[in-house]
Short mmCIF file of C-alpha atoms and ligand atoms in Angstrom, two decimals:
data_model
loop_
_atom_site.label_atom_id
_atom_site.label_comp_id
_atom_site.label_asym_id
_atom_site.label_seq_id
_atom_site.Cartn_x
_atom_site.Cartn_y
_atom_site.Cartn_z
CA MET A 1 157.73 132.95 176.59
CA THR A 2 156.76 129.29 176.12
CA ASP A 3 159.36 126.52 176.11
CA GLU A 4 158.61 126.02 172.46
CA THR A 5 159.30 129.67 171.50
CA ARG A 6 162.44 129.69 173.61
CA GLU A 7 163.56 126.55 171.84
CA GLN A 8 162.81 128.17 168.45
CA GLU A 9 164.75 131.33 169.36
CA SER A 10 167.80 129.54 170.56
CA GLN A 11 167.74 127.35 167.44
CA GLY A 12 167.45 130.60 165.44
CA SER A 13 170.87 131.82 166.49
CA ARG A 14 172.31 128.30 166.64
CA TYR A 15 172.38 127.88 162.87
CA ARG A 16 174.50 131.02 162.58
CA GLN A 17 177.01 129.75 165.11
CA ILE A 18 177.30 126.42 163.32
CA ALA A 19 177.64 128.14 159.94
CA GLU A 20 180.43 130.33 161.36
CA GLN A 21 182.31 127.26 162.59
CA ILE A 22 182.07 125.64 159.19
CA LYS A 23 183.23 128.84 157.49
CA GLN A 24 186.24 128.96 159.74
CA ALA A 25 187.07 125.39 158.79
CA ILE A 26 186.85 126.43 155.12
CA HIS A 27 189.08 129.46 155.71
CA SER A 28 191.66 127.45 157.57
CA GLY A 29 191.71 124.84 154.78
CA SER A 30 190.41 122.00 156.99
CA LEU A 31 187.50 121.78 154.56
CA ALA A 32 188.96 121.94 151.05
CA PRO A 33 187.13 123.34 147.98
CA ASP A 34 184.77 120.75 146.49
CA SER A 35 184.85 118.53 149.57
CA ARG A 36 181.59 117.15 150.89
CA LEU A 37 179.98 118.94 153.82
CA PRO A 38 178.27 116.94 156.59
CA SER A 39 174.74 115.84 155.68
CA VAL A 40 171.68 117.39 157.30
CA ARG A 41 171.28 114.32 159.51
CA THR A 42 174.94 114.29 160.60
CA LEU A 43 174.90 117.99 161.41
CA ALA A 44 171.70 117.59 163.40
CA THR A 45 173.19 114.72 165.42
CA GLN A 46 176.64 116.28 165.89
CA TYR A 47 175.35 119.63 167.04
CA ASN A 48 172.25 118.37 168.78
CA VAL A 49 169.89 120.56 166.73
CA SER A 50 166.73 119.87 164.74
CA MET A 51 166.89 118.79 161.10
CA THR A 52 165.35 122.17 160.18
CA THR A 53 168.19 124.06 161.89
CA ALA A 54 170.77 121.84 160.25
CA LEU A 55 169.25 122.43 156.82
CA LYS A 56 169.10 126.18 157.48
CA THR A 57 172.81 126.13 158.34
CA LEU A 58 173.65 124.56 154.99
CA ARG A 59 171.33 126.87 153.09
CA THR A 60 172.97 129.87 154.77
CA LEU A 61 176.38 128.66 153.64
CA GLU A 62 174.97 128.25 150.16
CA ASP A 63 173.49 131.78 150.17
CA GLU A 64 176.84 133.17 151.21
CA ARG A 65 178.56 131.18 148.44
CA TYR A 66 180.58 129.05 150.79
CA ALA A 67 178.68 125.95 149.72
CA VAL A 68 176.91 124.56 146.67
CA ALA A 69 174.04 122.09 146.69
CA ARG A 70 174.34 119.17 144.24
CA PRO A 71 171.05 117.39 143.45
CA LYS A 72 170.79 114.03 145.19
CA SER A 73 174.38 114.31 146.50
CA GLY A 74 174.15 116.91 149.25
CA PHE A 75 176.15 120.04 150.00
CA PHE A 76 179.79 120.65 149.02
CA VAL A 77 182.33 123.38 149.75
CA ALA A 78 182.16 125.82 146.83
CA PRO A 79 184.72 124.98 144.14
CA GLN A 80 187.43 127.58 143.56
CA PRO A 81 186.00 129.97 146.12
CA LEU A 82 187.99 132.87 144.71
CA GLU A 83 186.78 135.41 147.18
CA MET A 84 187.72 133.10 150.02
CA LYS A 85 191.34 132.69 149.07
CA LEU A 86 193.72 134.61 151.25
CA PRO A 87 195.60 137.12 149.17
CA ALA A 88 199.17 136.55 148.12
CA ALA A 89 201.56 138.38 150.38
CA ALA A 90 202.75 140.60 147.51
CA SER A 91 199.34 142.25 147.06
CA GLU A 92 199.31 143.04 150.73
CA GLN A 93 202.15 145.50 150.82
CA PRO A 94 201.05 148.52 152.81
CA ARG A 95 201.09 151.71 150.80
CA GLU A 96 201.81 155.27 151.62
CA VAL A 97 198.88 157.45 150.56
CA ALA A 98 200.19 160.01 148.07
CA PRO A 99 199.70 163.65 149.03
CA LEU A 100 196.95 165.51 147.21
CA ASP A 101 197.68 165.59 143.51
CA GLU A 102 196.73 168.63 141.51
CA GLN A 103 193.44 167.15 140.47
CA THR A 104 192.39 166.08 143.93
CA GLU A 105 193.02 169.66 144.94
CA LEU A 106 190.93 170.85 142.01
CA HIS A 107 188.19 168.51 143.10
CA LEU A 108 188.32 169.70 146.68
CA ALA A 109 188.41 173.32 145.54
CA MET A 110 185.29 172.65 143.51
CA LEU A 111 183.51 171.31 146.58
CA GLY A 112 183.88 174.69 148.20
CA SER A 113 182.68 176.69 145.21
CA ASP A 114 179.47 177.04 143.27
CA CYS A 115 178.77 174.57 140.54
CA ARG A 116 175.90 174.42 138.02
CA VAL A 117 175.12 170.71 138.43
CA ARG A 118 176.22 169.37 141.78
CA LEU A 119 176.96 165.68 141.23
CA ASP A 120 180.18 165.67 143.21
CA LEU A 121 179.10 165.80 146.87
CA ALA A 122 177.50 163.21 149.11
CA ASN A 123 174.65 165.24 150.47
CA GLY A 124 171.49 166.88 149.31
CA ASP A 125 169.50 169.94 148.49
CA ILE A 126 168.51 172.18 151.41
CA SER A 127 164.85 171.17 150.89
CA LEU A 128 165.71 167.67 152.15
CA TYR A 129 166.62 168.87 155.64
CA PRO A 130 164.60 170.23 158.59
CA VAL A 131 166.65 173.40 158.57
CA LYS A 132 163.74 175.72 159.38
CA LYS A 133 162.87 173.65 162.43
CA ILE A 134 166.50 173.57 163.56
CA GLY A 135 166.80 177.31 162.95
CA LEU A 136 163.70 177.95 165.04
CA LEU A 137 164.91 175.71 167.86
CA MET A 138 168.25 177.50 167.89
CA ARG A 139 166.55 180.88 168.07
CA GLN A 140 164.17 179.83 170.84
CA MET A 141 166.80 178.04 172.87
CA GLY A 142 169.43 180.74 172.41
CA TYR A 143 166.89 183.23 173.75
CA SER A 144 165.47 181.21 176.63
CA LYS A 145 168.78 179.65 177.70
CA PRO A 146 171.49 182.21 177.02
CA ALA A 147 173.97 180.07 178.97
CA LEU A 148 174.05 177.78 175.93
CA LEU A 149 175.95 180.55 174.19
CA GLY A 150 177.35 182.56 177.04
CA ASN A 151 179.15 179.90 179.02
CA THR A 152 182.48 178.42 178.06
CA VAL A 153 182.23 174.95 176.56
CA LYS A 154 183.20 172.26 179.06
CA GLY A 155 183.37 168.51 179.05
CA THR A 156 182.60 165.95 176.40
CA GLY A 157 179.39 167.45 175.09
CA TYR A 158 175.83 168.47 175.91
CA GLY A 159 174.36 165.85 178.29
CA PRO A 160 170.84 165.65 176.81
CA LEU A 161 172.25 165.10 173.31
CA LYS A 162 174.54 162.32 174.52
CA ALA A 163 171.57 160.73 176.32
CA GLU A 164 169.49 160.86 173.10
CA ILE A 165 172.28 159.30 171.06
CA ALA A 166 172.65 156.49 173.63
CA ARG A 167 168.87 155.94 173.66
CA ARG A 168 168.68 155.64 169.89
CA ALA A 169 171.71 153.35 169.75
CA VAL A 170 169.71 150.62 171.52
CA GLU A 171 167.52 150.44 168.40
CA TYR A 172 170.53 149.44 166.32
CA GLY A 173 171.89 146.87 168.71
CA CYS A 174 174.32 149.02 170.70
CA ASN A 175 174.04 149.29 174.44
CA ILE A 176 176.29 152.25 175.10
CA SER A 177 176.59 154.61 178.02
CA ALA A 178 176.12 158.33 177.43
CA ASP A 179 179.33 158.79 179.46
CA ASP A 180 181.22 156.98 176.71
CA ILE A 181 180.17 159.46 174.02
CA LEU A 182 182.14 162.52 172.97
CA ILE A 183 180.51 165.18 170.80
CA THR A 184 182.72 166.42 167.96
CA ASN A 185 182.80 168.95 165.15
CA GLY A 186 181.36 166.64 162.51
CA CYS A 187 182.00 162.96 161.99
CA ILE A 188 185.35 163.74 160.39
CA GLU A 189 186.74 165.10 163.65
CA ALA A 190 185.40 161.98 165.42
CA ILE A 191 187.32 159.71 163.03
CA SER A 192 190.47 161.77 163.22
CA LEU A 193 190.43 161.64 167.05
CA ALA A 194 189.76 157.90 167.00
CA LEU A 195 192.71 157.26 164.67
CA ARG A 196 194.99 159.45 166.75
CA ALA A 197 193.90 157.77 170.00
CA THR A 198 194.57 154.25 168.74
CA THR A 199 197.43 154.34 166.24
CA ARG A 200 200.99 155.61 165.94
CA PRO A 201 202.66 157.10 162.85
CA GLY A 202 203.79 154.28 160.56
CA ASP A 203 201.00 151.90 161.64
CA ILE A 204 199.06 150.09 158.94
CA VAL A 205 195.31 150.52 158.56
CA ALA A 206 193.02 148.29 156.49
CA VAL A 207 190.45 150.25 154.47
CA GLU A 208 187.70 149.24 152.09
CA SER A 209 188.45 149.94 148.46
CA PRO A 210 187.23 152.16 146.87
CA CYS A 211 187.78 154.32 149.94
CA TYR A 212 186.16 157.70 150.67
CA PHE A 213 188.93 160.10 149.63
CA VAL A 214 188.80 162.25 152.78
CA LEU A 215 189.69 159.18 154.85
CA LEU A 216 192.62 158.37 152.56
CA GLN A 217 193.95 161.89 152.86
CA MET A 218 193.43 161.83 156.63
CA LEU A 219 195.50 158.65 156.86
CA HIS A 220 198.20 160.35 154.83
CA ASN A 221 198.20 163.38 157.11
CA LEU A 222 198.52 161.17 160.18
CA ASN A 223 201.48 159.31 158.60
CA LEU A 224 199.58 156.05 158.55
CA ARG A 225 199.96 153.45 155.82
CA VAL A 226 197.05 151.61 154.24
CA ILE A 227 196.16 148.24 152.81
CA GLU A 228 193.17 148.60 150.51
CA VAL A 229 190.81 145.62 150.46
CA GLU A 230 188.58 145.55 147.39
CA ALA A 231 184.91 144.70 147.44
CA GLY A 232 183.78 141.21 146.47
CA PRO A 233 180.98 140.53 143.97
CA GLU A 234 178.34 141.33 146.61
CA GLY A 235 179.48 144.97 146.64
CA TYR A 236 181.04 145.01 150.11
CA VAL A 237 184.52 144.29 151.38
CA ASN A 238 186.03 140.87 150.68
CA VAL A 239 185.67 139.42 154.16
CA PRO A 240 188.13 136.50 153.96
CA LYS A 241 190.78 138.81 152.54
CA LEU A 242 190.19 141.36 155.29
CA THR A 243 190.17 138.87 158.15
CA GLY A 244 193.21 137.16 156.62
CA LEU A 245 195.06 140.44 157.20
CA PHE A 246 193.90 140.43 160.82
CA GLN A 247 195.02 136.84 161.31
CA ARG A 248 198.46 137.54 159.87
CA LYS A 249 198.79 140.64 162.10
CA ALA A 250 199.33 142.68 158.96
CA VAL A 251 197.28 145.67 160.20
CA GLN A 252 196.79 147.45 163.49
CA ALA A 253 193.41 149.04 162.70
CA TYR A 254 190.48 148.67 160.33
CA LEU A 255 188.76 151.90 159.27
CA THR A 256 185.38 150.98 157.86
CA ILE A 257 182.19 152.43 156.41
CA ASN A 258 180.31 149.17 156.82
CA ASN A 259 176.80 150.68 156.59
CA ILE A 260 175.83 152.36 153.32
CA ASN A 261 179.41 152.55 152.22
CA ASN A 262 180.66 155.69 150.51
CA PRO A 263 180.98 155.23 147.54
CA LEU A 264 179.51 151.72 146.98
CA GLY A 265 176.26 152.17 148.92
CA LYS A 266 176.12 148.65 150.43
CA SER A 267 176.02 147.46 154.04
CA ILE A 268 177.94 144.41 155.19
CA PRO A 269 175.42 141.74 156.34
CA ASN A 270 175.16 141.24 160.10
CA GLU A 271 176.66 137.78 160.14
CA GLN A 272 179.73 138.98 158.30
CA LYS A 273 180.02 141.96 160.62
CA ALA A 274 179.89 139.65 163.62
CA TYR A 275 182.63 137.50 162.10
CA ILE A 276 184.85 140.49 161.27
CA ALA A 277 184.37 141.96 164.76
CA ARG A 278 185.29 138.67 166.40
CA GLN A 279 188.36 138.29 164.22
CA ALA A 280 189.42 141.85 165.02
CA ASP A 281 189.07 141.22 168.75
CA GLU A 282 190.96 137.94 168.58
CA ASN A 283 193.83 139.57 166.71
CA ASP A 284 193.98 142.91 168.54
CA VAL A 285 192.88 144.96 165.57
CA VAL A 286 191.03 148.17 166.46
CA ILE A 287 187.84 148.75 164.50
CA ILE A 288 187.00 152.39 163.80
CA GLU A 289 183.69 152.67 162.03
CA ASP A 290 182.15 155.60 160.22
CA ASP A 291 178.39 155.10 160.49
CA ILE A 292 177.35 158.50 159.19
CA PHE A 293 175.01 157.03 156.54
CA GLY A 294 173.44 154.33 158.75
CA ASP A 295 170.25 156.34 159.34
CA THR A 296 169.73 156.81 155.59
CA ALA A 297 169.32 153.07 154.85
CA PHE A 298 166.27 152.44 152.65
CA GLY A 299 165.38 149.02 154.08
CA GLU A 300 162.82 148.20 156.74
CA ARG A 301 165.49 148.04 159.42
CA ARG A 302 168.35 150.33 160.13
CA PRO A 303 171.54 148.26 159.74
CA PHE A 304 173.61 147.50 162.84
CA PRO A 305 177.12 148.89 163.16
CA MET A 306 180.00 146.59 164.15
CA ARG A 307 179.79 148.00 167.66
CA ALA A 308 176.67 145.84 168.03
CA PHE A 309 178.94 142.81 167.71
CA SER A 310 181.97 143.96 169.68
CA PRO A 311 182.20 146.29 172.69
CA ASN A 312 185.67 147.28 171.47
CA ALA A 313 184.63 148.82 168.15
CA ILE A 314 184.90 152.61 168.08
CA LEU A 315 181.74 154.08 166.61
CA CYS A 316 181.78 157.47 164.84
CA SER A 317 178.74 159.20 163.40
CA GLY A 318 176.95 162.52 163.17
CA PHE A 319 174.07 164.52 161.75
CA SER A 320 175.55 166.05 158.58
CA LYS A 321 173.78 163.57 156.30
CA THR A 322 170.45 163.57 158.05
CA VAL A 323 169.74 166.86 159.83
CA ALA A 324 171.82 169.59 158.21
CA PRO A 325 175.15 169.40 156.32
CA GLY A 326 176.20 172.73 157.83
CA ILE A 327 175.53 171.98 161.47
CA ARG A 328 178.86 170.19 162.08
CA ILE A 329 177.72 167.96 164.91
CA GLY A 330 179.29 164.51 165.09
CA TRP A 331 180.17 162.07 167.84
CA VAL A 332 182.46 159.23 168.78
CA HIS A 333 181.78 156.40 171.19
CA SER A 334 184.39 154.14 172.68
CA ALA A 335 184.20 151.91 175.72
CA ASN A 336 188.00 151.82 176.04
CA TYR A 337 189.48 155.12 174.88
CA MET A 338 187.26 157.87 176.30
CA ARG A 339 189.92 159.61 178.36
CA LYS A 340 192.35 159.72 175.49
CA LEU A 341 189.68 160.90 173.05
CA ALA A 342 188.57 163.64 175.45
CA SER A 343 192.09 164.91 175.97
CA LEU A 344 192.82 164.90 172.23
CA LYS A 345 189.58 166.77 171.58
CA TYR A 346 190.51 169.36 174.18
CA THR A 347 193.76 170.20 172.45
CA THR A 348 192.29 169.97 168.94
CA SER A 349 189.16 172.11 169.04
CA MET A 350 188.41 172.32 172.78
CA GLY A 351 184.67 171.95 172.38
CA THR A 352 181.68 171.95 170.06
CA SER A 353 178.97 174.59 169.77
CA VAL A 354 176.47 173.84 172.55
CA LEU A 355 173.54 175.66 170.96
CA SER A 356 173.70 173.42 167.86
CA GLN A 357 173.89 170.36 170.11
CA ALA A 358 170.88 171.53 172.11
CA ALA A 359 168.80 172.04 168.95
CA ILE A 360 169.59 168.53 167.69
CA ALA A 361 168.90 167.05 171.13
CA GLU A 362 165.45 168.64 171.08
CA LEU A 363 164.76 167.34 167.56
CA LEU A 364 165.67 163.82 168.66
CA ARG A 365 163.71 164.08 171.91
CA SER A 366 160.52 165.37 170.33
CA GLY A 367 160.26 162.51 167.84
CA GLY A 368 160.55 164.89 164.89
CA TYR A 369 163.74 163.18 163.75
CA ASP A 370 162.09 159.84 162.95
CA ALA A 371 159.32 161.39 160.88
CA HIS A 372 161.94 163.42 159.04
CA LEU A 373 164.09 160.35 158.38
CA ARG A 374 161.19 158.48 156.78
CA LYS A 375 160.68 161.34 154.34
CA LEU A 376 164.40 161.74 153.65
CA ARG A 377 164.86 158.05 152.84
CA ARG A 378 161.83 158.05 150.53
CA GLU A 379 163.14 161.05 148.61
CA LEU A 380 166.67 159.71 148.35
CA LYS A 381 165.48 156.30 147.16
CA ASN A 382 163.44 157.96 144.45
CA GLN A 383 166.27 160.27 143.34
CA ILE A 384 168.80 157.44 143.28
CA HIS A 385 166.38 155.35 141.21
CA HIS A 386 165.96 158.05 138.55
CA MET A 387 169.66 158.76 138.30
CA ARG A 388 170.55 155.08 138.10
CA GLN A 389 168.02 154.53 135.31
CA ALA A 390 169.45 157.49 133.40
CA VAL A 391 173.01 156.13 133.66
CA LEU A 392 171.83 152.76 132.37
CA ARG A 393 169.88 154.44 129.56
CA TYR A 394 172.55 156.87 128.30
CA PHE A 395 175.94 155.29 128.99
CA PRO A 396 177.39 152.81 126.49
CA PRO A 397 177.02 149.04 126.98
CA GLY A 398 179.62 147.70 129.38
CA THR A 399 179.00 150.49 131.90
CA ARG A 400 178.19 149.29 135.39
CA VAL A 401 176.43 151.20 138.12
CA SER A 402 176.03 150.35 141.81
CA GLU A 403 172.69 149.55 143.47
CA PRO A 404 172.83 151.52 146.73
CA GLU A 405 170.90 150.39 149.79
CA GLY A 406 170.75 153.94 151.12
CA GLY A 407 172.50 157.30 151.08
CA TYR A 408 173.10 159.70 148.24
CA VAL A 409 175.65 158.33 145.82
CA LEU A 410 176.09 156.01 142.84
CA TRP A 411 179.37 154.45 141.72
CA VAL A 412 179.77 154.21 137.95
CA GLU A 413 182.32 152.02 136.15
CA MET A 414 182.78 152.96 132.51
CA PRO A 415 183.92 150.32 130.03
CA PRO A 416 187.71 149.82 130.40
CA GLN A 417 188.49 151.38 126.96
CA ALA A 418 186.69 154.61 127.79
CA LEU A 419 188.48 157.88 128.47
CA ASN A 420 190.44 158.32 131.69
CA VAL A 421 188.22 159.77 134.37
CA ARG A 422 190.70 162.63 134.90
CA ALA A 423 189.88 163.80 131.39
CA LEU A 424 186.17 163.34 132.01
CA PHE A 425 186.44 165.33 135.24
CA LEU A 426 188.05 168.29 133.45
CA LYS A 427 185.50 168.31 130.61
CA ALA A 428 182.68 168.14 133.15
CA ARG A 429 184.18 170.85 135.30
CA ASN A 430 184.49 173.20 132.35
CA ALA A 431 180.82 172.59 131.63
CA GLY A 432 179.82 173.36 135.24
CA ILE A 433 179.18 169.73 136.16
CA GLY A 434 180.84 168.40 139.31
CA ILE A 435 181.67 164.69 139.60
CA ALA A 436 183.93 162.85 142.07
CA PRO A 437 186.58 161.16 139.89
CA GLY A 438 187.43 157.52 140.73
CA HIS A 439 191.18 157.91 141.11
CA ILE A 440 190.85 159.89 144.34
CA PHE A 441 189.28 156.81 145.98
CA ALA A 442 192.51 154.76 145.78
CA THR A 443 196.27 155.02 146.18
CA ASP A 444 196.81 153.81 142.60
CA HIS A 445 195.15 153.82 139.16
CA ARG A 446 192.63 151.06 139.73
CA TYR A 447 189.58 153.38 139.53
CA ASP A 448 190.71 155.54 136.62
CA HIS A 449 187.59 154.43 134.70
CA CYS A 450 185.16 155.10 137.57
CA PHE A 451 183.40 158.04 139.14
CA ARG A 452 180.90 158.79 141.88
CA LEU A 453 177.64 160.63 141.27
CA ASN A 454 175.52 162.39 143.86
CA ALA A 455 171.75 161.98 143.50
CA GLY A 456 170.91 164.22 146.46
CA PHE A 457 170.13 167.39 144.54
CA GLY A 458 166.85 166.25 143.06
CA TRP A 459 165.90 164.79 139.72
CA ASN A 460 165.16 167.35 137.02
CA ALA A 461 165.83 168.14 133.35
CA GLU A 462 169.17 169.83 134.08
CA VAL A 463 170.49 166.85 136.02
CA GLU A 464 169.29 164.44 133.33
CA GLU A 465 170.99 166.54 130.65
CA ALA A 466 174.24 166.46 132.67
CA ILE A 467 174.11 162.66 132.82
CA ARG A 468 173.43 162.52 129.06
CA GLN A 469 176.40 164.81 128.44
CA LEU A 470 178.75 162.70 130.59
CA ALA A 471 177.53 159.61 128.77
CA GLN A 472 178.15 161.24 125.41
CA TRP A 473 181.80 162.05 126.27
CA CYS A 474 182.22 158.46 127.36
CA GLN A 475 180.62 157.13 124.14
CA LEU A 476 182.71 159.46 121.95
CA SER A 477 185.93 158.29 123.56
CA LEU A 478 185.02 154.68 122.75
CA THR A 479 184.19 155.51 119.12
CA ALA A 480 187.35 157.60 118.69
CA GLY A 481 189.51 154.95 120.35
C1 PLP B 1 181.63 158.51 154.71
C2 PLP B 1 181.65 159.91 155.21
N1 PLP B 1 182.06 160.16 156.47
C3 PLP B 1 182.09 161.41 156.96
C4 PLP B 1 181.70 162.47 156.19
C5 PLP B 1 181.75 163.86 156.73
O1 PLP B 1 181.06 163.94 157.93
P1 PLP B 1 180.94 165.35 158.69
O2 PLP B 1 180.45 166.34 157.69
O3 PLP B 1 179.94 165.06 159.77
O4 PLP B 1 182.27 165.67 159.23
C6 PLP B 1 181.28 162.28 154.87
C7 PLP B 1 180.86 163.40 154.02
O5 PLP B 1 180.62 163.25 152.85
C8 PLP B 1 181.24 160.96 154.38
O6 PLP B 1 180.86 160.71 153.14
#
């Protein structure tokens, strides 16, 4: 590497560090809304960087809405930066998650039964997955290595699978040891173990709102309380609000789906992740992240989890969204809690099917997984596109629909005067259409006009007709009202 390239690289990360410092000054109030930010020249002199790096720092702040550029005057702190204000204490009261109400139970019951148009799940049609290949691998391996089935299950998982997971993690910024990985029965078991290893009943956990309903119910079952932090206009969690909670020691843990969030479909940008991770570390908040959709991201690069920015983050993931929904192989990595996680796993489910682990390990080792992922992402992007267009076409004006960066689902917000989504859910259910109603994604009524749609089951005339029917019920309720 030449001196010049080295210089360029170090300047490349320098602008981020400087931008972070300025953001902190804005958060702490040292730089008030509307106040003038240092000029390009001053920044360059103060921080001993080039004018280009200084300008890039200011442009980054502008892109992230911390700053505005005024022609011929320079850069200023954004006026009334609403999303930056720390929330009033009253809105921060931790809440108990209510037990399953009748409709959540109906919804969950529907998940386990047949349904004519399957818009309620967050996974896809069998044709999307390499199930034949996995089936073949299981048959071959079960035959040639009967010990995979015949021996009792010991330890934290099948070594070659853990090694493959650790190898792949380097590609998304995580240098983790295979010894610090525990294989679980799906990602859900991984998250449950991580919560149990790090929290005590009564603790308060920050979650993103809307929050995947299984996580809310899990928190309820573990007697944990939640503070729900809503998404900002960018479609991901309001970062100043979240880190404000950390700074005020209002939460003990942060449970996050920061890559391809379920249900909003967005990933938190790297710089914000780095900031959140640092704030969590400084304030002793445990990060537990659910990265199950990370590999489905449509973009050129797979997004990094928060673990890439803090060795303390506990990373949970699995293969239910990429290899086979029925295979039930997940994993959890922690640099600090392995012993506790392993002992909890032992008394929860003892072990995880080794033959399934071996088949996935072979898929990852042979390179077949990457080729499969490229196809899966292409299909999902296409299906999401068609469904999103149909929602925009058929639903009444005022309806809003998310723009996912990966995964399977869309989040739809009907106009506020439209029918309650509980009523829509029942009508749809009677017609054989499954949707995930918005209210199960919160502890209160804030999403009673929203619902989540699954685009994973292909785009065809029946699915389009179901969307048109949902839209018609919504339209009728507006006309009648
Ligand atoms: C965000 C999220 N995490 C975890 C899961 C479940 O993972 P697993 O089936 O591996 O337990 C789901 C399933 O929809 C999900 O949406």
